[in-house]
Every structure is written in structure tokens, then in C-alpha cells.
């Protein structure tokens, strides 16, 4: 006899839900079947993309004309609690079309902000309402997915923080959005976006690095305090390798998702374009002292990013807090590896690569001709033009997929998958230590990486390099979940 679900004995899961109410219940429902419309607290926001001015480089330099959300770089920090329903009205006052992509958030496909693939771009003067549930807690960000090299490069981005229902203990929760800019002598932005040099090499790397839209000399800290520092790399092409001299930062989340708390390899926090890293740092220095944060990702180009300047006040505590650093898991489906379908993705092209040619607009095209058309990269032998294309493969909904990605180029590529969060299983055949959840995985030159995820979010999803010039130069693809 069929049983009414309400008459079933309560499972542990139901008991857990009973304690946390309907909001939590909506988190565990299959995607697309959300009760949250009725139950979740709503969080409404307005973003207006348009021209503005920002004092990026300090008082001794003129203001820089930028494109910004609500007039500021970065745009406003949107901060909600896990399970909230976000309603964000985006108005376009630029003189070109735009969209907004909610990077790392597992939204329904129609809310993913990919022009022509998931929505009609927002025309100048128009408003589009994005609406989705914040299913996962963590550090995310938002940015256009249309003409990204220029729109992101001129300052259109902002942080989106989803707080855990039970956050870890810290004295302060601080966000640093990192970016770099190519500024001319008058502090205006060099308008050589998408030039072929950047596009075929490492992307657009600037000459001015900002934290939250400003070149900073120092940030104030207090001896003895515990800071949760959320790093977001919003740069087009620059990778960061941060050393917090004299301190021992602990990585607690990658791309927003919890990871076994650990010290970064070699004490250096590497963060590629679009990636996020949450750190916990105990400020163990003396009152009145300073310590330096150095970025030495490019070894010959190491520089001082900023100083941490301790207040003269007595230490907040004698020794570091003993509170647990582990964040609660997000409701991401665990990959079923024994029954996974496997696919291979090969990244090719770029300068100093071996690629002879690739399929471009349906025709086999040699590298020289590709370059004449301003294209330089391929995924599985195909150069992508725009966002609408045949998927490189189709996944059955609910099935686990393992993708073996091989970087056949001489360059770094942070590869971003939309709509899903994956585990990074291995690098060059060696299992990863933390099987970290990510939405953007960095591949070093010639590196091979395996990722795994449950294809539980239906739609056509981008899988692309987040060095925005590589994306513009052809390094993007889609995969379909049907
Ligand atoms: Cu790339």
C-alpha cells in the first residue's frame, strides 16, 4: 500500500529539519523543486551598472573613470544568510549590453547570466530581475559575462557573501577583493582591452594592484584578534601568491566551500582569477608593530601588497582562540565515483604551444589564420566564438561525471564550471590532499587535473578559462545536463 510521506517514520534527516525549519528544508530539495518561494526570507537588492569615478591610486593621483555597480569599485557587498532567497534587480546604464553572473552560486540556469545562452542581454536602459536561493554558504562574487575583458576590467564586480547559519568564531569578518589595473600616467584605464599580446599570452596583467578598489599602504589590525579574511580575485589575468609575513594563515574554505583547515603549501596563498580563499589569521604580532603582505606569484616581480599595522592597544587575548575552524558542509551532492561517466577535456593553443590549428566556425583553421581573427585557444580542438555553441558533451541528470582536464599549453588556466561545484580529485595522477570543492580549478602549464561532480542542475553550462582574455580568445565550451 502506498504510504503518505507524512506517515513515514521520521528519519534522522527529518529530525534535523524539524529543528531548523522550512528554510533548511528547501536546501535539501532537488534543484528546481524549491519550497523556498514561500518560506525563505527574501533579500532584495538593486544594482545599477554604469560609468563612475574611483580614486584607485591614492590622493596624489587623479580619479579614474571606471564602470561600476552603484558607483563604487567594488560594487556593494551583498551579504545574506544561507537559505535566503535573493532578488537582485540589475539596471544597465552603460551604452552597451550587459549581464550579471553570480560566480559560484548554484543558480537555476535561467539566472546564470550568460548572454544569449541563458538570457537575452540587458540592453542599455533596461532592468533584469535575478532571483535565486543562496543554497550554499560561502564567499562568492558577481560580474558581467558579456564583453567580460572590458566590463570586468573597467571595474564591474562585487562580493556576494552567504553567511553560514552557524559561523565560526572570529573577531572580525573582512573581505578583500583583489584586482589589478592597467593605468596610464593620468590614472585613466588603458583601453587596449583584448589586444592580441594579452590574449595569446597570460591575459591582461596591470600595473596597479588594489584591495577593495584602492591602493592601500596599510590596514589596521589589533594584536591578538582572529580575523576571517575572505579573498576574492577579480582580476582579468593576474594570479596572486600572498605571504603574510610572520603569521600563519589557515585556509578554511576554497571557492566558498569548506575545506579541512590547513596551512597553505609553502606558506603561500595562491589565488587565480575568479577563485576565492577564506583564511583565518590570528594576529600574533606586537602592539604598535607592522608586518607585510607580499605577493610573489611571479617570482621576479614580487612586491609589497600592503602592511598590517597593529594598533597600540593591548592584545585582545594572550594566546590564540582555541575555537574550531571547521565550517559546516554545504548541501552539495557527493560524487558517486564507481558509477561515474568519464570525459576528457584538452586545453590547447596560445604562444609557445604546439597547436597547429583548430575548428573555428565549423572549419578546420590553421593557427596563423586563427590569430589573424584574434583567436588563440581551443577546448577539445574547437575555438569558441560567443556563448552559444554545441555542448562538448551531454550528461544525464543526476549522474556523476569525472572530467580529466589536460592543459596542453604553456600557460596557467583557471577553469570555471557554471551551475555546479566539483571536487578536485587528482593532479598529475596524484590524489589531492583535501579533495577540495571548487568551481574554478587552476591548471599549471602542462598539468592534468581530474574533477568530479553530480550533474544535478539541468541546462547548458559554461566551462571556460577565467583568464578573461583566454576566454575571449576561444577558450570556452559548454556542457549540457539533460
Ligand atoms: Cu586560460
Tab-separated table of C-alpha atoms and ligand atoms in Angstrom:
chain	number	residue	atom	x	y	z
A	1	UNK	CA	0.000	0.000	0.000
A	2	UNK	CA	1.479	3.373	-0.916
A	3	UNK	CA	2.270	5.422	2.122
A	4	UNK	CA	1.639	9.068	2.563
A	5	UNK	CA	5.007	10.675	3.076
A	6	UNK	CA	3.719	12.310	6.216
A	7	UNK	CA	3.055	8.941	7.805
A	8	UNK	CA	6.603	7.679	7.281
A	9	UNK	CA	8.725	7.250	10.373
A	10	UNK	CA	10.921	10.256	10.924
A	11	UNK	CA	14.434	9.761	9.619
A	12	UNK	CA	17.422	11.486	11.124
A	13	UNK	CA	17.276	13.919	8.238
A	14	UNK	CA	13.680	14.798	9.011
A	15	UNK	CA	14.541	15.264	12.664
A	16	UNK	CA	17.343	17.607	11.755
A	17	UNK	CA	14.986	19.551	9.546
A	18	UNK	CA	12.395	19.785	12.259
A	19	UNK	CA	14.869	21.763	14.305
A	20	UNK	CA	15.833	24.200	11.621
A	21	UNK	CA	12.547	24.804	9.901
A	22	UNK	CA	11.419	25.118	6.333
A	23	UNK	CA	14.289	27.263	5.223
A	24	UNK	CA	16.703	24.408	5.732
A	25	UNK	CA	14.234	22.030	4.130
A	26	UNK	CA	14.408	23.981	0.912
A	27	UNK	CA	18.177	23.466	0.850
A	28	UNK	CA	17.853	19.724	0.627
A	29	UNK	CA	15.210	19.545	-2.050
A	30	UNK	CA	16.284	18.541	-5.530
A	31	UNK	CA	17.137	21.580	-7.564
A	32	UNK	CA	14.263	23.138	-9.383
A	33	UNK	CA	11.836	21.927	-6.745
A	34	UNK	CA	12.022	24.723	-4.271
A	35	UNK	CA	9.614	25.453	-1.489
A	36	UNK	CA	11.665	28.466	-0.687
A	37	UNK	CA	9.477	30.917	-2.575
A	38	UNK	CA	7.016	30.768	0.233
A	39	UNK	CA	9.284	30.032	3.156
A	40	UNK	CA	12.695	31.643	2.786
A	41	UNK	CA	13.388	35.169	3.928
A	42	UNK	CA	13.776	37.395	0.889
A	43	UNK	CA	16.713	39.671	0.413
A	44	UNK	CA	16.116	42.383	-2.205
A	45	UNK	CA	18.872	44.394	-3.833
A	46	UNK	CA	19.338	46.873	-6.668
A	47	UNK	CA	22.459	47.083	-8.770
A	48	UNK	CA	22.981	49.712	-11.426
A	49	UNK	CA	25.852	49.195	-13.851
A	50	UNK	CA	27.162	52.478	-15.205
A	51	UNK	CA	30.051	54.881	-15.578
A	52	UNK	CA	31.572	56.344	-12.436
A	53	UNK	CA	34.827	57.674	-10.994
A	54	UNK	CA	37.074	55.961	-8.471
A	55	UNK	CA	40.161	57.137	-6.619
A	56	UNK	CA	42.105	53.943	-7.185
A	57	UNK	CA	45.685	55.091	-6.934
A	58	UNK	CA	45.622	57.412	-3.915
A	59	UNK	CA	45.178	61.112	-3.194
A	60	UNK	CA	48.175	62.226	-5.265
A	61	UNK	CA	46.625	60.825	-8.462
A	62	UNK	CA	43.500	61.936	-10.299
A	63	UNK	CA	40.306	59.914	-10.179
A	64	UNK	CA	39.942	57.106	-12.694
A	65	UNK	CA	36.899	56.870	-14.958
A	66	UNK	CA	35.517	53.362	-14.303
A	67	UNK	CA	32.411	51.289	-14.920
A	68	UNK	CA	30.885	50.287	-11.632
A	69	UNK	CA	27.869	48.868	-9.824
A	70	UNK	CA	26.095	51.575	-7.818
A	71	UNK	CA	29.014	53.908	-8.491
A	72	UNK	CA	31.609	52.082	-6.384
A	73	UNK	CA	34.520	49.706	-7.050
A	74	UNK	CA	33.975	47.032	-5.962
A	75	UNK	CA	30.184	47.109	-6.125
A	76	UNK	CA	28.240	46.829	-2.871
A	77	UNK	CA	28.857	43.733	-0.781
A	78	UNK	CA	25.681	41.693	-0.930
A	79	UNK	CA	25.516	39.745	2.326
A	80	UNK	CA	22.764	37.252	3.079
A	81	UNK	CA	22.264	34.142	5.175
A	82	UNK	CA	22.314	30.649	3.761
A	83	UNK	CA	18.832	29.684	2.611
A	84	UNK	CA	17.727	33.244	1.889
A	85	UNK	CA	16.103	33.988	-1.422
A	86	UNK	CA	17.914	36.701	-3.354
A	87	UNK	CA	16.084	39.136	-5.614
A	88	UNK	CA	18.507	41.431	-7.393
A	89	UNK	CA	17.242	43.980	-9.912
A	90	UNK	CA	20.066	44.902	-12.290
A	91	UNK	CA	19.693	48.110	-14.295
A	92	UNK	CA	22.001	48.837	-17.186
A	93	UNK	CA	23.065	52.454	-17.674
A	94	UNK	CA	26.095	51.569	-19.787
A	95	UNK	CA	25.935	52.300	-23.511
A	96	UNK	CA	26.309	48.595	-24.294
A	97	UNK	CA	24.529	45.391	-23.282
A	98	UNK	CA	25.456	43.554	-20.108
A	99	UNK	CA	24.521	40.579	-17.889
A	100	UNK	CA	25.405	39.524	-14.351
A	101	UNK	CA	26.838	36.113	-13.483
A	102	UNK	CA	26.679	35.062	-9.814
A	103	UNK	CA	30.012	33.332	-9.710
A	104	UNK	CA	29.986	30.080	-7.741
A	105	UNK	CA	26.324	30.239	-6.760
A	106	UNK	CA	24.385	27.196	-7.942
A	107	UNK	CA	21.516	29.104	-9.536
A	108	UNK	CA	18.875	27.757	-11.899
A	109	UNK	CA	20.124	28.003	-15.488
A	110	UNK	CA	17.934	30.981	-16.421
A	111	UNK	CA	19.559	33.052	-13.640
A	112	UNK	CA	23.168	32.277	-14.625
A	113	UNK	CA	23.725	35.484	-16.578
A	114	UNK	CA	25.313	34.108	-19.745
A	115	UNK	CA	24.321	36.267	-22.727
A	116	UNK	CA	22.229	34.528	-25.406
A	117	UNK	CA	22.811	31.115	-23.761
A	118	UNK	CA	20.731	31.637	-20.597
A	119	UNK	CA	19.180	35.070	-21.183
A	120	UNK	CA	18.810	37.948	-23.574
A	121	UNK	CA	21.460	40.515	-22.594
A	122	UNK	CA	20.215	43.504	-20.621
A	123	UNK	CA	20.014	46.372	-23.114
A	124	UNK	CA	21.028	49.921	-22.167
A	125	UNK	CA	18.253	51.445	-20.069
A	126	UNK	CA	16.691	48.089	-19.195
A	127	UNK	CA	16.373	46.178	-15.929
A	128	UNK	CA	16.530	42.422	-15.378
A	129	UNK	CA	15.430	40.725	-12.176
A	130	UNK	CA	17.640	37.888	-10.983
A	131	UNK	CA	16.042	35.633	-8.411
A	132	UNK	CA	17.580	32.547	-6.790
A	133	UNK	CA	18.195	30.822	-3.469
A	134	UNK	CA	21.512	31.080	-1.643
A	135	UNK	CA	21.764	27.299	-1.251
A	136	UNK	CA	25.444	27.246	-0.264
A	137	UNK	CA	27.185	29.356	2.343
A	138	UNK	CA	30.491	30.924	1.341
A	139	UNK	CA	32.385	33.674	-0.423
A	140	UNK	CA	31.098	34.347	-3.938
A	141	UNK	CA	31.127	37.300	-6.312
A	142	UNK	CA	29.240	38.832	-9.178
A	143	UNK	CA	30.395	40.216	-12.505
A	144	UNK	CA	29.204	40.620	-16.117
A	145	UNK	CA	29.550	37.719	-18.544
A	146	UNK	CA	29.216	39.984	-21.579
A	147	UNK	CA	32.306	41.646	-23.073
A	148	UNK	CA	33.978	40.491	-19.883
A	149	UNK	CA	37.507	41.637	-20.668
A	150	UNK	CA	36.377	45.241	-20.786
A	151	UNK	CA	33.363	45.221	-18.437
A	152	UNK	CA	35.143	43.406	-15.601
A	153	UNK	CA	38.405	45.144	-16.476
A	154	UNK	CA	36.816	48.583	-16.028
A	155	UNK	CA	35.543	47.719	-12.559
A	156	UNK	CA	32.229	45.846	-12.781
A	157	UNK	CA	32.374	43.293	-9.970
A	158	UNK	CA	31.368	42.924	-6.343
A	159	UNK	CA	31.375	40.437	-3.455
A	160	UNK	CA	28.427	38.221	-2.583
A	161	UNK	CA	28.769	36.707	0.888
A	162	UNK	CA	26.457	33.957	2.096
A	163	UNK	CA	26.849	33.552	5.842
A	164	UNK	CA	26.681	30.157	7.487
A	165	UNK	CA	23.759	29.633	9.826
A	166	UNK	CA	26.405	28.748	12.436
A	167	UNK	CA	29.522	30.756	11.588
A	168	UNK	CA	32.897	30.007	13.114
A	169	UNK	CA	34.220	32.231	15.858
A	170	UNK	CA	36.268	35.221	14.697
A	171	UNK	CA	36.608	38.771	15.947
A	172	UNK	CA	36.187	40.293	12.502
A	173	UNK	CA	34.957	39.101	9.117
A	174	UNK	CA	36.807	41.024	6.398
A	175	UNK	CA	36.536	40.856	2.585
A	176	UNK	CA	39.405	41.789	0.276
A	177	UNK	CA	38.506	41.991	-3.392
A	178	UNK	CA	41.831	41.936	-5.233
A	179	UNK	CA	42.220	43.442	-8.686
A	180	UNK	CA	44.844	44.958	-10.891
A	181	UNK	CA	44.534	47.758	-13.396
A	182	UNK	CA	46.492	48.945	-16.383
A	183	UNK	CA	46.617	52.665	-15.688
A	184	UNK	CA	48.133	55.413	-17.808
A	185	UNK	CA	50.007	58.382	-16.336
A	186	UNK	CA	46.783	60.351	-15.864
A	187	UNK	CA	45.338	57.367	-13.897
A	188	UNK	CA	42.892	56.556	-16.686
A	189	UNK	CA	42.482	52.934	-17.750
A	190	UNK	CA	44.463	51.917	-20.816
A	191	UNK	CA	41.796	50.993	-23.327
A	192	UNK	CA	43.763	48.263	-25.109
A	193	UNK	CA	41.303	45.595	-23.974
A	194	UNK	CA	41.601	42.265	-25.730
A	195	UNK	CA	44.835	43.124	-27.537
A	196	UNK	CA	46.392	40.074	-29.124
A	197	UNK	CA	49.501	40.140	-26.939
A	198	UNK	CA	47.413	39.752	-23.758
A	199	UNK	CA	45.030	37.371	-25.428
A	200	UNK	CA	47.670	34.911	-26.638
A	201	UNK	CA	49.910	35.068	-23.547
A	202	UNK	CA	48.957	35.321	-19.858
A	203	UNK	CA	45.999	37.695	-20.120
A	204	UNK	CA	45.761	41.352	-19.180
A	205	UNK	CA	48.078	41.993	-16.245
A	206	UNK	CA	48.019	45.543	-14.942
A	207	UNK	CA	50.475	47.854	-13.225
A	208	UNK	CA	48.373	48.857	-10.207
A	209	UNK	CA	47.027	46.392	-7.645
A	210	UNK	CA	44.074	47.369	-5.489
A	211	UNK	CA	42.354	45.944	-2.425
A	212	UNK	CA	38.655	46.840	-2.445
A	213	UNK	CA	39.303	49.388	-5.192
A	214	UNK	CA	42.198	51.217	-3.521
A	215	UNK	CA	45.951	51.083	-3.457
A	216	UNK	CA	46.492	50.712	0.282
A	217	UNK	CA	49.613	51.352	2.299
A	218	UNK	CA	48.328	49.667	5.433
A	219	UNK	CA	45.278	48.118	7.030
A	220	UNK	CA	44.738	48.348	10.787
A	221	UNK	CA	44.721	45.196	12.913
A	222	UNK	CA	44.692	44.524	16.639
A	223	UNK	CA	47.153	42.276	18.452
A	224	UNK	CA	45.558	39.015	19.489
A	225	UNK	CA	42.500	39.256	17.273
A	226	UNK	CA	41.284	36.472	14.993
A	227	UNK	CA	40.315	37.693	11.520
A	228	UNK	CA	38.376	35.752	8.943
A	229	UNK	CA	39.725	37.135	5.684
A	230	UNK	CA	37.759	36.429	2.511
A	231	UNK	CA	39.954	36.857	-0.571
A	232	UNK	CA	38.357	37.268	-3.998
A	233	UNK	CA	40.491	37.566	-7.134
A	234	UNK	CA	38.553	39.813	-9.512
A	235	UNK	CA	41.493	40.449	-11.862
A	236	UNK	CA	41.257	39.647	-15.569
A	237	UNK	CA	44.541	37.770	-15.703
A	238	UNK	CA	46.727	38.229	-12.628
A	239	UNK	CA	47.391	35.357	-10.251
A	240	UNK	CA	48.300	36.210	-6.655
A	241	UNK	CA	50.630	34.336	-4.295
A	242	UNK	CA	50.260	36.006	-0.915
A	243	UNK	CA	52.625	35.636	2.036
A	244	UNK	CA	51.566	37.068	5.373
A	245	UNK	CA	54.994	37.557	6.880
A	246	UNK	CA	55.319	36.318	10.464
A	247	UNK	CA	51.750	34.974	10.509
A	248	UNK	CA	50.278	31.521	9.974
A	249	UNK	CA	47.095	31.877	7.918
A	250	UNK	CA	44.827	28.833	7.861
A	251	UNK	CA	42.791	28.087	4.741
A	252	UNK	CA	39.241	27.204	5.809
A	253	UNK	CA	37.329	27.500	2.519
A	254	UNK	CA	38.130	27.414	-1.186
A	255	UNK	CA	35.744	28.944	-3.710
A	256	UNK	CA	33.349	29.407	-0.811
A	257	UNK	CA	33.192	25.766	0.221
A	258	UNK	CA	34.612	24.348	3.443
A	259	UNK	CA	37.957	22.567	3.280
A	260	UNK	CA	39.863	20.776	6.040
A	261	UNK	CA	41.594	23.728	7.759
A	262	UNK	CA	45.231	23.750	6.697
A	263	UNK	CA	48.224	25.979	6.196
A	264	UNK	CA	48.818	26.715	2.510
A	265	UNK	CA	51.683	24.918	0.752
A	266	UNK	CA	54.959	26.689	1.371
A	267	UNK	CA	53.065	29.303	3.410
A	268	UNK	CA	51.811	31.000	0.246
A	269	UNK	CA	48.149	31.551	-0.617
A	270	UNK	CA	47.805	31.145	-4.391
A	271	UNK	CA	44.615	32.542	-5.847
A	272	UNK	CA	43.861	32.597	-9.565
A	273	UNK	CA	41.367	34.855	-11.345
A	274	UNK	CA	37.804	34.185	-10.100
A	275	UNK	CA	38.927	31.995	-7.204
A	276	UNK	CA	38.156	32.745	-3.569
A	277	UNK	CA	40.015	31.687	-0.451
A	278	UNK	CA	38.787	32.139	3.114
A	279	UNK	CA	41.571	32.435	5.660
A	280	UNK	CA	41.613	32.561	9.425
A	281	UNK	CA	44.533	34.632	10.692
A	282	UNK	CA	45.475	35.097	14.323
A	283	UNK	CA	47.235	38.453	14.607
A	284	UNK	CA	50.141	37.332	16.761
A	285	UNK	CA	52.369	40.416	16.335
A	286	UNK	CA	53.175	43.045	18.973
A	287	UNK	CA	51.049	46.149	19.538
A	288	UNK	CA	52.439	49.050	17.509
A	289	UNK	CA	54.341	46.791	15.082
A	290	UNK	CA	53.826	46.216	11.367
A	291	UNK	CA	54.023	43.187	9.170
A	292	UNK	CA	53.983	42.960	5.395
A	293	UNK	CA	51.835	41.032	2.953
A	294	UNK	CA	53.941	40.204	-0.104
A	295	UNK	CA	52.691	38.924	-3.458
A	296	UNK	CA	55.402	36.840	-5.117
A	297	UNK	CA	53.370	34.723	-7.517
A	298	UNK	CA	55.562	35.948	-10.380
A	299	UNK	CA	58.953	35.383	-8.697
A	300	UNK	CA	60.828	38.165	-10.456
A	301	UNK	CA	58.016	40.615	-9.843
A	302	UNK	CA	57.493	40.261	-6.074
A	303	UNK	CA	56.080	43.376	-4.444
A	304	UNK	CA	54.657	44.556	-1.139
A	305	UNK	CA	50.877	44.387	-1.387
A	306	UNK	CA	50.080	46.053	1.929
A	307	UNK	CA	51.202	46.248	5.566
A	308	UNK	CA	49.171	45.086	8.517
A	309	UNK	CA	49.589	47.818	11.151
A	310	UNK	CA	48.944	46.801	14.744
A	311	UNK	CA	47.192	49.276	16.984
A	312	UNK	CA	48.984	50.303	20.173
A	313	UNK	CA	46.183	48.798	22.274
A	314	UNK	CA	46.981	45.828	24.495
A	315	UNK	CA	46.464	42.435	22.849
A	316	UNK	CA	42.864	41.312	22.712
A	317	UNK	CA	43.907	37.971	24.249
A	318	UNK	CA	47.144	36.315	25.387
A	319	UNK	CA	47.020	33.329	23.126
A	320	UNK	CA	45.032	32.396	20.041
A	321	UNK	CA	41.439	31.254	20.385
A	322	UNK	CA	41.030	27.519	20.535
A	323	UNK	CA	37.669	27.566	18.754
A	324	UNK	CA	37.143	25.088	15.919
A	325	UNK	CA	37.945	26.339	12.408
A	326	UNK	CA	35.830	23.769	10.585
A	327	UNK	CA	32.913	25.203	8.648
A	328	UNK	CA	29.674	23.238	8.283
A	329	UNK	CA	29.321	21.324	4.994
A	330	UNK	CA	27.267	22.783	2.169
A	331	UNK	CA	24.458	20.663	0.678
A	332	UNK	CA	26.460	19.577	-2.378
A	333	UNK	CA	25.778	16.042	-3.635
A	334	UNK	CA	28.735	13.708	-3.138
A	335	UNK	CA	30.041	12.283	-6.441
A	336	UNK	CA	29.339	8.571	-6.920
A	337	UNK	CA	32.734	7.712	-8.390
A	338	UNK	CA	32.271	3.970	-9.081
A	339	UNK	CA	29.319	4.788	-11.347
A	340	UNK	CA	30.704	7.934	-12.901
A	341	UNK	CA	30.799	8.724	-16.593
A	342	UNK	CA	34.233	9.953	-17.706
A	343	UNK	CA	35.050	12.696	-20.178
A	344	UNK	CA	38.290	14.256	-21.322
A	345	UNK	CA	38.917	17.915	-21.958
A	346	UNK	CA	42.093	19.151	-23.615
A	347	UNK	CA	43.140	22.796	-23.455
A	348	UNK	CA	45.231	23.876	-26.412
A	349	UNK	CA	46.739	26.902	-28.110
A	350	UNK	CA	48.484	30.081	-27.032
A	351	UNK	CA	52.008	31.245	-27.648
A	352	UNK	CA	54.755	28.659	-27.240
A	353	UNK	CA	52.137	25.926	-27.634
A	354	UNK	CA	52.128	23.030	-30.057
A	355	UNK	CA	48.661	23.521	-31.515
A	356	UNK	CA	48.738	23.598	-35.313
A	357	UNK	CA	45.103	24.598	-35.734
A	358	UNK	CA	41.544	24.024	-34.562
A	359	UNK	CA	37.932	24.045	-35.679
A	360	UNK	CA	36.706	27.620	-35.971
A	361	UNK	CA	33.152	28.398	-37.123
A	362	UNK	CA	32.886	24.827	-38.436
A	363	UNK	CA	36.097	24.898	-40.472
A	364	UNK	CA	39.486	23.414	-39.668
A	365	UNK	CA	41.656	26.512	-39.362
A	366	UNK	CA	45.424	26.789	-39.007
A	367	UNK	CA	46.897	28.701	-36.081
A	368	UNK	CA	48.095	31.601	-38.201
A	369	UNK	CA	44.605	32.182	-39.635
A	370	UNK	CA	43.095	31.845	-36.168
A	371	UNK	CA	45.464	34.522	-34.919
A	372	UNK	CA	44.528	36.835	-37.781
A	373	UNK	CA	40.954	36.559	-36.488
A	374	UNK	CA	42.105	37.400	-32.957
A	375	UNK	CA	41.665	33.855	-31.656
A	376	UNK	CA	44.337	31.790	-29.928
A	377	UNK	CA	42.842	28.991	-27.806
A	378	UNK	CA	40.789	25.835	-28.163
A	379	UNK	CA	38.965	23.321	-25.995
A	380	UNK	CA	38.924	19.801	-27.451
A	381	UNK	CA	40.115	21.236	-30.728
A	382	UNK	CA	37.373	23.836	-31.096
A	383	UNK	CA	37.707	27.616	-30.879
A	384	UNK	CA	34.586	29.181	-29.373
A	385	UNK	CA	33.110	32.375	-30.742
A	386	UNK	CA	30.489	33.913	-28.450
A	387	UNK	CA	28.492	31.956	-25.875
A	388	UNK	CA	26.158	29.835	-27.983
A	389	UNK	CA	27.624	26.553	-29.187
A	390	UNK	CA	27.104	22.811	-29.252
A	391	UNK	CA	27.945	21.188	-25.917
A	392	UNK	CA	31.214	19.245	-25.742
A	393	UNK	CA	29.162	16.501	-24.071
A	394	UNK	CA	25.749	15.859	-22.567
A	395	UNK	CA	25.281	14.449	-19.075
A	396	UNK	CA	22.323	12.544	-17.804
A	397	UNK	CA	20.768	14.469	-14.934
A	398	UNK	CA	21.781	13.032	-11.560
A	399	UNK	CA	24.784	11.156	-12.948
A	400	UNK	CA	28.272	11.674	-11.576
A	401	UNK	CA	30.778	12.971	-14.102
A	402	UNK	CA	34.554	12.834	-13.870
A	403	UNK	CA	36.346	15.228	-16.212
A	404	UNK	CA	40.036	14.701	-16.845
A	405	UNK	CA	41.346	18.094	-17.934
A	406	UNK	CA	44.731	18.216	-19.650
A	407	UNK	CA	46.491	21.537	-20.069
A	408	UNK	CA	48.396	21.168	-23.310
A	409	UNK	CA	49.610	24.766	-23.224
A	410	UNK	CA	52.495	26.748	-21.770
A	411	UNK	CA	50.159	28.913	-19.634
A	412	UNK	CA	48.095	28.798	-16.439
A	413	UNK	CA	44.342	28.346	-16.843
A	414	UNK	CA	41.759	28.701	-14.047
A	415	UNK	CA	38.883	26.631	-15.464
A	416	UNK	CA	35.411	27.595	-14.239
A	417	UNK	CA	32.319	25.401	-14.399
A	418	UNK	CA	28.935	27.083	-14.087
A	419	UNK	CA	25.963	25.739	-12.136
A	420	UNK	CA	27.879	23.076	-10.222
A	421	UNK	CA	30.563	22.622	-7.602
A	422	UNK	CA	33.117	19.887	-8.200
A	423	UNK	CA	35.658	18.005	-6.156
A	424	UNK	CA	39.273	18.203	-7.330
A	425	UNK	CA	40.303	14.540	-7.231
A	426	UNK	CA	43.847	14.492	-8.551
A	427	UNK	CA	46.698	16.461	-10.072
A	428	UNK	CA	49.088	14.737	-12.474
A	429	UNK	CA	47.721	11.403	-11.294
A	430	UNK	CA	48.306	12.080	-7.591
A	431	UNK	CA	45.227	12.277	-5.361
A	432	UNK	CA	44.725	15.724	-3.878
A	433	UNK	CA	45.167	16.008	-0.111
A	434	UNK	CA	41.829	17.677	0.584
A	435	UNK	CA	39.584	16.667	-2.365
A	436	UNK	CA	38.583	20.322	-2.242
A	437	UNK	CA	35.270	21.590	-3.593
A	438	UNK	CA	35.836	24.290	-6.207
A	439	UNK	CA	34.086	25.994	-9.059
A	440	UNK	CA	37.330	27.267	-10.596
A	441	UNK	CA	40.315	24.919	-10.732
A	442	UNK	CA	43.770	26.209	-11.595
A	443	UNK	CA	45.856	24.204	-14.048
A	444	UNK	CA	49.552	24.968	-14.260
A	445	UNK	CA	51.257	24.645	-17.665
A	446	UNK	CA	51.131	21.003	-18.811
A	447	UNK	CA	49.232	19.967	-15.693
A	448	UNK	CA	46.467	17.328	-15.701
A	449	UNK	CA	43.605	17.564	-13.220
A	450	UNK	CA	40.618	15.334	-12.538
A	451	UNK	CA	37.407	16.839	-11.193
A	452	UNK	CA	34.119	15.143	-10.243
A	453	UNK	CA	30.595	16.375	-9.682
A	454	UNK	CA	26.985	15.239	-9.738
A	455	UNK	CA	25.274	16.729	-12.791
A	456	UNK	CA	22.178	17.730	-10.837
A	457	UNK	CA	21.435	21.159	-12.299
A	458	UNK	CA	19.744	20.973	-15.706
A	459	UNK	CA	20.736	23.275	-18.539
A	460	UNK	CA	23.609	24.302	-20.774
A	461	UNK	CA	26.530	25.424	-18.622
A	462	UNK	CA	29.743	27.210	-19.498
A	463	UNK	CA	33.064	25.517	-18.839
A	464	UNK	CA	35.723	28.109	-19.601
A	465	UNK	CA	39.003	29.688	-18.677
A	466	UNK	CA	38.590	32.640	-16.305
A	467	UNK	CA	41.593	34.488	-17.625
A	468	UNK	CA	39.187	36.722	-19.455
A	469	UNK	CA	41.460	37.275	-22.453
A	470	UNK	CA	41.781	33.496	-22.914
A	471	UNK	CA	38.019	33.210	-22.809
A	472	UNK	CA	37.720	35.957	-25.427
A	473	UNK	CA	40.379	34.182	-27.477
A	474	UNK	CA	38.358	30.982	-27.745
A	475	UNK	CA	38.885	29.026	-24.509
A	476	UNK	CA	35.302	28.331	-23.637
A	477	UNK	CA	32.880	25.492	-24.041
A	478	UNK	CA	29.515	24.343	-22.786
A	479	UNK	CA	28.305	21.096	-21.352
A	480	UNK	CA	24.685	20.039	-21.143
A	481	UNK	CA	22.827	18.452	-18.256
A	482	UNK	CA	19.574	16.966	-19.530
B	1	LIG	CU1	43.359	30.401	-19.719
